[in-house]
XYZ file of C-alpha atoms in Angstrom:
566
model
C -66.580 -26.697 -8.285
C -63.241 -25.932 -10.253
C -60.502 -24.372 -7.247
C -57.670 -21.689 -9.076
C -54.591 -23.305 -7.875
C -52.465 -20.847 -5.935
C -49.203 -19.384 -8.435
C -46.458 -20.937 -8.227
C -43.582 -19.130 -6.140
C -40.850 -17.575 -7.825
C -37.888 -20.027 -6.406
C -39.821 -22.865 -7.853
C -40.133 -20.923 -11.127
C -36.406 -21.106 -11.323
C -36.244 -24.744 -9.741
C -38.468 -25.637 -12.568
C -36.720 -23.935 -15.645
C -33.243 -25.307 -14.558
C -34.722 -28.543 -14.383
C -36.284 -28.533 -17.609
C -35.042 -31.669 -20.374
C -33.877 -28.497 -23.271
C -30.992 -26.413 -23.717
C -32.130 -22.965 -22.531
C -30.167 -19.838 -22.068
C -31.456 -16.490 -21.170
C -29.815 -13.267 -22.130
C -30.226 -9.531 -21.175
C -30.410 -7.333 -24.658
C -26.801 -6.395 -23.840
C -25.911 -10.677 -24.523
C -25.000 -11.055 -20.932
C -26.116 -14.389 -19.242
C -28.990 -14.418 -16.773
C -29.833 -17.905 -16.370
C -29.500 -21.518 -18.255
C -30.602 -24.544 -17.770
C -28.848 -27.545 -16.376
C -29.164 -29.678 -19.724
C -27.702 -26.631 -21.011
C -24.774 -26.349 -18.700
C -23.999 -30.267 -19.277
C -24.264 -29.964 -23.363
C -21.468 -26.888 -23.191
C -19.637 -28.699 -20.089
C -19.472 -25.143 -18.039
C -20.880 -24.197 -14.590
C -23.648 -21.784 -14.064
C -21.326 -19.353 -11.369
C -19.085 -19.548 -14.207
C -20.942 -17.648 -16.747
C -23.653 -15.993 -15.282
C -23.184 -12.217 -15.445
C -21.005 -12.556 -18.027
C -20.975 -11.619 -21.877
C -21.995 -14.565 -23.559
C -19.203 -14.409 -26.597
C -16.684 -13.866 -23.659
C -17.994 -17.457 -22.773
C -18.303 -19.000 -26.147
C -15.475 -17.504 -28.066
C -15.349 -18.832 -31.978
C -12.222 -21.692 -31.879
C -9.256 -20.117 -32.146
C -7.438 -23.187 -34.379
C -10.100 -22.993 -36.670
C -9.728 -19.503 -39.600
C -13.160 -20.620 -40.786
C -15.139 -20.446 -37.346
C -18.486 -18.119 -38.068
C -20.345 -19.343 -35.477
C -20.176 -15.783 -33.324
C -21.083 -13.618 -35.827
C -24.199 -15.547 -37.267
C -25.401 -16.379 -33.559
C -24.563 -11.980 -33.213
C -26.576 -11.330 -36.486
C -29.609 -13.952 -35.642
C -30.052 -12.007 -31.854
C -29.771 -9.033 -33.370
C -32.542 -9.653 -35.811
C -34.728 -10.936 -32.944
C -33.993 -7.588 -30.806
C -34.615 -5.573 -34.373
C -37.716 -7.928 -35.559
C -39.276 -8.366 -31.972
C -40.051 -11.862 -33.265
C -38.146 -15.519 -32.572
C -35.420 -16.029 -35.165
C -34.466 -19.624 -36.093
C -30.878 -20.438 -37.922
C -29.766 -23.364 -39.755
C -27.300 -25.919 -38.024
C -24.646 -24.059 -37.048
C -21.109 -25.657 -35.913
C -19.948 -23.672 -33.007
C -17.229 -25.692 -31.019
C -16.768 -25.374 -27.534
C -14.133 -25.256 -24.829
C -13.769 -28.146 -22.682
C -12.554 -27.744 -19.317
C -9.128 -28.060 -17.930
C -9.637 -31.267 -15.965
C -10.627 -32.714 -19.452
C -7.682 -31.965 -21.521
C -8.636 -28.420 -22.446
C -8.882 -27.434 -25.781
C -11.890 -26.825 -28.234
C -14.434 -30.090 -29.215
C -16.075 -29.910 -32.364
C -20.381 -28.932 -32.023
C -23.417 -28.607 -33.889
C -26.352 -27.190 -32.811
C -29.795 -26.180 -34.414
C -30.651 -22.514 -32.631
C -33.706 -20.516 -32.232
C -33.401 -17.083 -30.402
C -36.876 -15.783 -29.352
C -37.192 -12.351 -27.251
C -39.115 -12.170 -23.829
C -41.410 -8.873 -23.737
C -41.766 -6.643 -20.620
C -44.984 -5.126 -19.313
C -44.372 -2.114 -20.997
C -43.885 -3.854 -24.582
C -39.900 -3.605 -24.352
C -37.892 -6.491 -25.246
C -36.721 -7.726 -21.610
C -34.350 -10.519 -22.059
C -33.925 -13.357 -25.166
C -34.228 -17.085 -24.834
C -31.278 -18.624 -26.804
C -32.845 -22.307 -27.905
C -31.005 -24.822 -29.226
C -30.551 -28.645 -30.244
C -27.270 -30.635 -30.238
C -27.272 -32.497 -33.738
C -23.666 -32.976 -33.338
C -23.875 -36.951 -33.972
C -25.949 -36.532 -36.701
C -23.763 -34.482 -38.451
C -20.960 -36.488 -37.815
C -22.743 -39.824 -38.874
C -24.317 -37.685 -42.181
C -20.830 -36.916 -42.804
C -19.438 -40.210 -42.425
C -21.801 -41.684 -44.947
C -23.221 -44.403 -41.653
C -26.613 -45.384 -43.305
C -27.051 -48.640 -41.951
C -30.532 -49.062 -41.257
C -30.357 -49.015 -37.144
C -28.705 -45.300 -37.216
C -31.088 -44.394 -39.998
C -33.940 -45.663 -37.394
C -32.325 -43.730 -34.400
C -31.630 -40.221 -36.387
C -35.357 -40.844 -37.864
C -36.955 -41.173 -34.470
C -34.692 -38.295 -33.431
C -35.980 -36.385 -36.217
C -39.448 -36.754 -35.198
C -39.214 -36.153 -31.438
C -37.118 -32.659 -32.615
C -40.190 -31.600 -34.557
C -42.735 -32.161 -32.105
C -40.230 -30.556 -29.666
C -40.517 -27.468 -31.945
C -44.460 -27.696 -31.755
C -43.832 -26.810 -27.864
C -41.688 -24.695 -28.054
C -44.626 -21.958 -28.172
C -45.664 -22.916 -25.024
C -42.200 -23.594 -22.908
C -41.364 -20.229 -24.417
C -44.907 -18.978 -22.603
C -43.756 -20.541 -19.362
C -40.317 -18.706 -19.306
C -42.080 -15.201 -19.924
C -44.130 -15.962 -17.200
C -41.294 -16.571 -14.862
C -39.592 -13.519 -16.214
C -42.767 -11.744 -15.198
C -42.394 -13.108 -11.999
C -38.605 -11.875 -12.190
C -40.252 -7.841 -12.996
C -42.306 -7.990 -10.105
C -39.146 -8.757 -8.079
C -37.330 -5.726 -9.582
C -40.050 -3.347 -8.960
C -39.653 -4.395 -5.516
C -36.119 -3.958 -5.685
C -36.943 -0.495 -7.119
C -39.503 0.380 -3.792
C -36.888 -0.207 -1.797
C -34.299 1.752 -3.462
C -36.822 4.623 -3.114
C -37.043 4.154 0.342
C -33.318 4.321 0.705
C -33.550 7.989 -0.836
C -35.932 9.050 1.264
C -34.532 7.940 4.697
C -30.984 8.461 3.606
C -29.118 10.585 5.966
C -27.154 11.749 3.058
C -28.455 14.646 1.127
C -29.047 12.970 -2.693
C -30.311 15.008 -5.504
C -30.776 14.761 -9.064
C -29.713 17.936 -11.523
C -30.020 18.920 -14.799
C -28.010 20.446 -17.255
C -30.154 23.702 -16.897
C -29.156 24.308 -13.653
C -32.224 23.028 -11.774
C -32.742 19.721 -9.275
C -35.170 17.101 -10.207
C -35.051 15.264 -7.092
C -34.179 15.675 -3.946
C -34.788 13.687 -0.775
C -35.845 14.762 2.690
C -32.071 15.093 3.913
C -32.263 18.613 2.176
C -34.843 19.511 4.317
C -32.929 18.474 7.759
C -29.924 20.471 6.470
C -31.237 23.517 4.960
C -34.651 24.348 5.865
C -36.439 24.629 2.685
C -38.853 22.199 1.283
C -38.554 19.960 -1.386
C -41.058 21.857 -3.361
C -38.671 25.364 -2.699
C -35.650 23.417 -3.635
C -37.410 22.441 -7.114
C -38.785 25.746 -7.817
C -35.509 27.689 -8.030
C -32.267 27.166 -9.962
C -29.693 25.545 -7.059
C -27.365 28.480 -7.653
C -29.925 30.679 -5.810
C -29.086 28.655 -2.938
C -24.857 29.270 -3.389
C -23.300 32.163 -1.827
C -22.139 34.603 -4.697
C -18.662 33.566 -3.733
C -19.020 30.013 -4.470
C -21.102 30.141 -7.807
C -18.493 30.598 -10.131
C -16.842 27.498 -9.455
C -19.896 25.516 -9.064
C -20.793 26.678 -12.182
C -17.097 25.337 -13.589
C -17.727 21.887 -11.934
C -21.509 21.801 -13.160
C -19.762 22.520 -16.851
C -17.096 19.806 -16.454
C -19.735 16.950 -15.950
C -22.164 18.490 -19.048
C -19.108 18.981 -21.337
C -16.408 16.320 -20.767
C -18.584 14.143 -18.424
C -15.977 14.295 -15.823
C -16.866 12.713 -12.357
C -16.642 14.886 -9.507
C -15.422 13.158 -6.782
C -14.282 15.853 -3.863
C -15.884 20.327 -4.330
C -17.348 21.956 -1.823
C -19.468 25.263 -1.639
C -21.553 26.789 0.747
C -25.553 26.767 0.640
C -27.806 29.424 2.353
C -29.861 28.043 5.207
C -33.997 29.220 5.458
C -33.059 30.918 8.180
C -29.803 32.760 6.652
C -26.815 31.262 7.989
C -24.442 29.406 5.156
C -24.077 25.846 5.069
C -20.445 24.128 3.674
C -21.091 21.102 1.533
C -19.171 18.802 -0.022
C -19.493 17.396 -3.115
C -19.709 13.973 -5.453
C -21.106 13.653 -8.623
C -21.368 11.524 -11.721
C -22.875 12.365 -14.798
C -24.908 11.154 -16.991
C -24.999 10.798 -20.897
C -28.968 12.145 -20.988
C -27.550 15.410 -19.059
C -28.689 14.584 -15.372
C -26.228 14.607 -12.623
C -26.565 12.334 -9.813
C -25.008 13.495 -6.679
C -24.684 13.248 -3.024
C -23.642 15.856 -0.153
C -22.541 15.950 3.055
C -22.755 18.978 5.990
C -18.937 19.724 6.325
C -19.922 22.806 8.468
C -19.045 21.614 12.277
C -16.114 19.561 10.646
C -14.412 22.308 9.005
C -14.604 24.676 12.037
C -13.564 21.929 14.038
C -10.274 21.483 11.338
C -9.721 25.508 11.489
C -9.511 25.305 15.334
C -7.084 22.697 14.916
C -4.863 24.164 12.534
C -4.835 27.267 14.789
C -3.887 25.198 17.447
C -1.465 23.380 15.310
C 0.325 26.835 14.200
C 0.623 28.049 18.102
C 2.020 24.831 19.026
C 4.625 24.912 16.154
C 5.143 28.776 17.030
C 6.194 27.698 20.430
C 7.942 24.292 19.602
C 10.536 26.416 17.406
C 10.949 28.968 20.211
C 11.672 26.387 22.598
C 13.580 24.634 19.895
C 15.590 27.799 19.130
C 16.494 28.028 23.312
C 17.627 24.450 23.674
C 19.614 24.933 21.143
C 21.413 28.372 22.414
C 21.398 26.728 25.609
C 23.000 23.286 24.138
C 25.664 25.849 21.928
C 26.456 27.888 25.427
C 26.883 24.128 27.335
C 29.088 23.186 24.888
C 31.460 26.115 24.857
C 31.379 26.060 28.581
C 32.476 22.389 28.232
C 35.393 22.991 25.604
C 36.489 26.006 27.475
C 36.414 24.178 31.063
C 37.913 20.812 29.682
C 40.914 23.193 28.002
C 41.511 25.315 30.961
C 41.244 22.699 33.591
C 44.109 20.759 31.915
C 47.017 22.943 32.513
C 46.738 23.349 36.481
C 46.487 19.322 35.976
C 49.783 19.193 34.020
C 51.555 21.517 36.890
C 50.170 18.967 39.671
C 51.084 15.805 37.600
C 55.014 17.373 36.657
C 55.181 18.663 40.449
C 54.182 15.538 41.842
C 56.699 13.899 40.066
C 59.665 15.761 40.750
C 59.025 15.319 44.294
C 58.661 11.736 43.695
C 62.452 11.940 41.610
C 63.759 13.959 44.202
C 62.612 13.687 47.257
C 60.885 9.866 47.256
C 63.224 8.534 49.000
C 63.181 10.644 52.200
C 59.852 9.462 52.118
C 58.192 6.246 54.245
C 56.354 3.599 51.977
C 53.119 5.146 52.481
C 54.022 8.779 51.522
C 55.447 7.282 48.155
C 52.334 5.206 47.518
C 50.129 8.484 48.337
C 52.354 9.942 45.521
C 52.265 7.774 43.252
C 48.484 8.217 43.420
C 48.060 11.182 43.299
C 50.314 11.109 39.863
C 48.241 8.478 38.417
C 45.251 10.253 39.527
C 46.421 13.458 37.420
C 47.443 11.822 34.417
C 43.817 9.811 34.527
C 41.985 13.265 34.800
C 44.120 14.863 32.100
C 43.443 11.886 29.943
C 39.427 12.059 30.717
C 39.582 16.303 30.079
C 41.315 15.507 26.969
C 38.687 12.551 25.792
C 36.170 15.262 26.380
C 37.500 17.935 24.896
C 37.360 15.410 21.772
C 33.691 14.865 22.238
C 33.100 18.724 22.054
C 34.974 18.994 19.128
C 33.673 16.306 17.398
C 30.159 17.734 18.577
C 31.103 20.507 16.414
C 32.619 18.878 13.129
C 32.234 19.754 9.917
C 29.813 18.076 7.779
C 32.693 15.921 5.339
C 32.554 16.779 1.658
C 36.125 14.857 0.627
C 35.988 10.701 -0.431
C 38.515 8.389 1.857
C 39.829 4.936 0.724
C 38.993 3.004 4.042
C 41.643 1.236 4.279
C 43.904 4.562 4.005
C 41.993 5.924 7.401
C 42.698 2.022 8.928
C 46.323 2.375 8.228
C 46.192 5.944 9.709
C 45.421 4.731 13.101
C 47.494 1.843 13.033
C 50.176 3.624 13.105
C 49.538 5.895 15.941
C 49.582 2.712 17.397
C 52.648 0.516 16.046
C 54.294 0.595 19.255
C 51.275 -1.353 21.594
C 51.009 -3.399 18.718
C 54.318 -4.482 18.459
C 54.663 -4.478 22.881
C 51.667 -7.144 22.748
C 51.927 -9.159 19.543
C 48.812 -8.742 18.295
C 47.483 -10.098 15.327
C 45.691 -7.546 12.957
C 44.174 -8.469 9.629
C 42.703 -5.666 7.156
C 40.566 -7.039 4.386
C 41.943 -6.283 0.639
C 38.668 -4.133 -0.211
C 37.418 -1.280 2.028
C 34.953 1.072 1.063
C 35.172 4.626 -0.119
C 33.786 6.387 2.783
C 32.613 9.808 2.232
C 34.195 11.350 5.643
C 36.048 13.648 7.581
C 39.045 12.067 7.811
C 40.538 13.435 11.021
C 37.565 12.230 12.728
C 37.159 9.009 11.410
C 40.542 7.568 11.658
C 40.104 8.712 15.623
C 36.630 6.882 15.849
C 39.063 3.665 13.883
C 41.667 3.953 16.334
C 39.471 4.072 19.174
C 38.354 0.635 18.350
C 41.625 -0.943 17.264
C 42.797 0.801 21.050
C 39.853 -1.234 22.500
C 40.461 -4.595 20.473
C 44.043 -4.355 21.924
C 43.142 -3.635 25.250
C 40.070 -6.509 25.863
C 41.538 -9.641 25.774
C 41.253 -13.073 26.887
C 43.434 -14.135 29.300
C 46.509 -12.435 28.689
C 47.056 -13.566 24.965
C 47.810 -11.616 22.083
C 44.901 -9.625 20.665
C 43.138 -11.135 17.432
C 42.022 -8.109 15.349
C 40.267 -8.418 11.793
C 39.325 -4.961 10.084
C 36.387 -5.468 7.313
C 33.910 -3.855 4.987
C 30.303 -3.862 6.646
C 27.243 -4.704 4.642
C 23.829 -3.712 4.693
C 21.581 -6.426 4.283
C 18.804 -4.954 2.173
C 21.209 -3.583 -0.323
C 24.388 -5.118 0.362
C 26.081 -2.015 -0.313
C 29.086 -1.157 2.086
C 27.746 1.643 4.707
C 31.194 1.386 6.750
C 33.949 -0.530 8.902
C 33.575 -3.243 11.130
C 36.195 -4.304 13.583
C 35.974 -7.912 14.945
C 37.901 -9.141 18.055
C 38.499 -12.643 19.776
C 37.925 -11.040 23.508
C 35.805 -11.964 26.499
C 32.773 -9.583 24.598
C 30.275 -7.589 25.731
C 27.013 -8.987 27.798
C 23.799 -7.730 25.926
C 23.131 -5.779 28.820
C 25.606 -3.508 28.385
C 25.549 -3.420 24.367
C 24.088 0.090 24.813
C 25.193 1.735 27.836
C 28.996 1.424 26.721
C 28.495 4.150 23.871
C 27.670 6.612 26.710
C 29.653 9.435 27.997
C 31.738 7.684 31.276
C 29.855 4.084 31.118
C 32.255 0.908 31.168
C 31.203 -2.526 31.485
C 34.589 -3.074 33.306
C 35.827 -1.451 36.777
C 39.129 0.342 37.021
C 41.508 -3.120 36.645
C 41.556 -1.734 32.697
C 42.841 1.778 32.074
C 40.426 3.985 30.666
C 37.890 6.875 31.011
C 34.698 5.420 29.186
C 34.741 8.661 26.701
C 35.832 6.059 23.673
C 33.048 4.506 22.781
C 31.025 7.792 22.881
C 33.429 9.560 20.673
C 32.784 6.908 17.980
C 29.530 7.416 18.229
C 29.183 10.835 18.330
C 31.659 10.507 14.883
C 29.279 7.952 13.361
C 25.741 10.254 14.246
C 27.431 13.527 12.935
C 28.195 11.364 9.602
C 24.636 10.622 9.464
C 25.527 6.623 10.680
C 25.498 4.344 13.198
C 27.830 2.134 16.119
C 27.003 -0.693 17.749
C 28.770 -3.630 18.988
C 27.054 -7.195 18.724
C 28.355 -10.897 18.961
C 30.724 -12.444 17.154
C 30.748 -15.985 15.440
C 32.660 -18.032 17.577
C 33.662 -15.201 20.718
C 34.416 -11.984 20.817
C 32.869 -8.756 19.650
C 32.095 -7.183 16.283
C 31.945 -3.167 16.948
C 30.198 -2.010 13.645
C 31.265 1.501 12.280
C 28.857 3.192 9.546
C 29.109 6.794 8.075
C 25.334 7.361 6.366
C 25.516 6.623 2.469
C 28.589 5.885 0.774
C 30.138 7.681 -2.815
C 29.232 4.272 -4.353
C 25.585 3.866 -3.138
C 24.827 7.712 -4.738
C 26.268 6.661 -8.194
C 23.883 3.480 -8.341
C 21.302 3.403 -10.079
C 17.795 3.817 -8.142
């Protein structure tokens, strides 16, 4: 008794049409490629990842060195006749050359094929996809064309002939096999299709379809969850029932934007009335369609946007009290400040009677004194002068605390030579070597300050160095690095340096990285800072090539950088 063998699975379907000895390709009715056979992949020398989902004349373009190239518009006209005709459409030989691939020299090689495009129906009579048939007669033509009749071609192309023809007597039938595969391919798509139903319906998402006239065609279960109402009581009304009169005018805008420009809607939001008569705050995407439905999905912002108004609430009393407290540091910080100026000024002239007393005794009286009494004198003279030096370093700190922002542009080497010459004489005492390069920035600056900030560096380069020997002082334009666009000074010694350790701490108020064997009041270093932060710049000291120390002076952006170009 005869058994039905059992169908054939799909993946052999495919196995099975790739494998087959002719040059198939199968198109969508839009010309993009779906599948081809290998014979066909080696007869155009492409890949199948290389061309399938793509347009097919974006594939096989007409040759662009040849004027007379029709071969895309008669393959266009014979697959549009077989989409119009609903019926296989055959065309005469047809030369249609094709790219070869870059690891073969590129280029375009000459073709000629004998086509046959024949649609594919689906189960509801539509044309599904179209088999594009063909024959490579290439060496035919070119032996027809060079006039090769010798009788062992004429036997070859003759037995060619013949197995072409009764290739077209099967075609019938291969044709048969491939719409059964392609049925095979439906049945796969209305699964596809199942299971993209089932996504709407368990989505957590609240999807809908509307149309034009202000009603939902669809909606999935998520509606339910959120609002209350059934699916049927969601279809049965127009959705602006569900709006809050508030809200409907502007859903009514947005509904008009994707009917009359077909503009997607990609962020609204609008509150829907619950079942049980609380409102609901959605939000919103949509895209429309050309037929007049609207396909869109919403979210519950409710608990989020309560959640965000809490916040901002929060947010406002925290900013409230950040400014108050902001506004007392800031009295307090003004009142510290004139209490230092005030005590720093006033301390300075009981200071000046103690030092000037202190030393007439010393004139006059020293030497009815013993050894030690002078030595106690002495100290207590030095000890004056260093406190009236260390009121008067911080006296400059509150001022320059309290500068003026600078609105006037300095040559920098006219604020260098400034503070030089306060100090020609220690120069000259120690036979120091200072170099100023030939071109210094513009520096927009107040000057006053700036040449003390200068001079409080040169002081230091003059004062730190190695072993006794003449300080080696080089003044120069500093660089940024991104832009190369000079932000400031830099002033480069040959002394003993500064550890990494104490790179930082020597820009604070009092902090020295020496002990008292080198006059000073460690107030410098701050003051240059405090002149560089008020400009809207920087100071820093780091290495420098070879020994010594590069202190690096920059005032914010220069005259130059705001007339470049962005």
């Amino acid at each position: 008794m005869f058994t039905q063998p059992p169908p054939i699975p799909i993946s052999d379907f495919q196995v099975l049409f790739e494998s087959a000895p002719g040059l198939y390709l199968v198109l969508t009715p839009e010309l993009t490629i779906v599948a081809a056979s290998d014979a066909y992949l080696r007869a155009t020398m492409t890949k199948r990842e290389a061309i399938l989902g793509r347009y097919l004349f974006d594939v096989f373009p007409d040759n662009p060195n040849d004027p007379g190239a029709t071969g895309v518009s008669n393959l266009r006209t014979s697959l549009e006749r077989a989409l119009q005709n609903r019926a296989p459409d055959a065309m005469a030989v047809q030369k249609y050359d094709i790219r070869r691939p870059d690891s073969e020299g590129g280029g375009f090689e000459e073709r000629y094929w004998s086509p046959v495009n024949s649609p594919v129906f689906g189960k509801q009579g539509e044309v599904a996809y179209l088999i594009h048939r063909v024959e490579d007669v290439t060496e035919f033509i070119r032996a027809k064309r060079a006039g090769s009749v010798q009788d062992r071609m004429t036997k070859e192309l003759r037995a060619r002939a013949a197995e072409m023809e009764v290739e077209i007597i099967h075609r019938a039938q291969q044709l048969q096999e491939v719409n059964t595969r392609l049925r095979g391919e439906l049945e796969a798509r209305k699964q596809a299709e199942n299971e993209l139903e089932r996504f709407f319906s368990l989505s957590l998402d609240m999807l809908c379809i509307a149309t034009s006239d202000g009603y939902f065609k669809r909606v999935n279960p998520a509606f339910t969850r959120t609002l209350g109402w059934s699916v049927e009581e969601m279809l049965a009304r127009p959705f602006l029932d569900f709006v809050h009169p508030d809200d409907r005018s502007t859903t009514v805008r947005e509904v008009e934007k994707q009917v009359m420009s077909g503009e997607l809607v990609l962020q609204f939001e609008n509150r829907y009335r619950h079942k049980d008569g609380s409102w609901r705050l959605l939000s919103w995407k949509s895209v429309p369609q050309p037929d007049g439905l609207m396909y869109a999905v919403a979210r519950d912002v409710t608990e989020r946007k309560q959640a965000e108004e809490s916040l901002r609430r929060a947010y406002d009393e925290l900013e409230m009290r950040v400014q108050e407290r902001t506004a007392e540091i800031t009295a307090k910080s003004r009142d510290l400040e004139t209490l230092l100026y005030v005590t720093s000024h006033d301390l300075r002239e009981p200071l000046r009677s103690i030092e000037n007393f202190s030393r007439m005794v010393h004139d006059r009286y020293g030497e009815k004194l013993e050894e030690k009494g002078q030595d106690f004198l002495s100290r207590v003279i030095r000890a004056a002068r260093r406190m009236d030096r260390l009121l008067a370093d911080i006296l400059a700190l509150s001022r320059a605390q309290r500068m003026e922002i600078p609105d006037d542009d300095i040559d920098g080497e006219t604020i260098v030579q400034e503070a030089l010459t306060r100090l020609e004489d220690v120069v000259s005492k120690t036979g120091a070597h200072v170099r100023i390069a030939r071109t210094l920035p513009r520096l927009r600056v107040n000057k006053t300050w700036a040449t003390q900030a200068v001079y409080n560096l040169l002081a230091n380069a003059l004062k730190f160095t190695c072993h006794g020997e003449p300080a080696d002082i080089e003044v120069l334009p500093y660089h940024s690095k991104e832009s190369n666009a000079a932000l400031g000074l830099a002033v480069c010694d040959r002394g003993p340096g500064v550890a990494p350790e104490h790179a930082e701490r020597i820009f604070q108020l009092f902090q020295r990285a020496v002990g008292r064997e080198v006059d000073g009041t460690g107030a410098g270093l701050a003051i240059v800072r405090q002149v560089a932060e008020r400009h809207g710049g920087r100071a820093w000291v780091q290495p420098r090539v070879g020994g010594g120390s590069e202190f690096i002076l920059t005032f914010g952006t220069t005259p130059a950088m705001e007339r470049s170009p962005a």
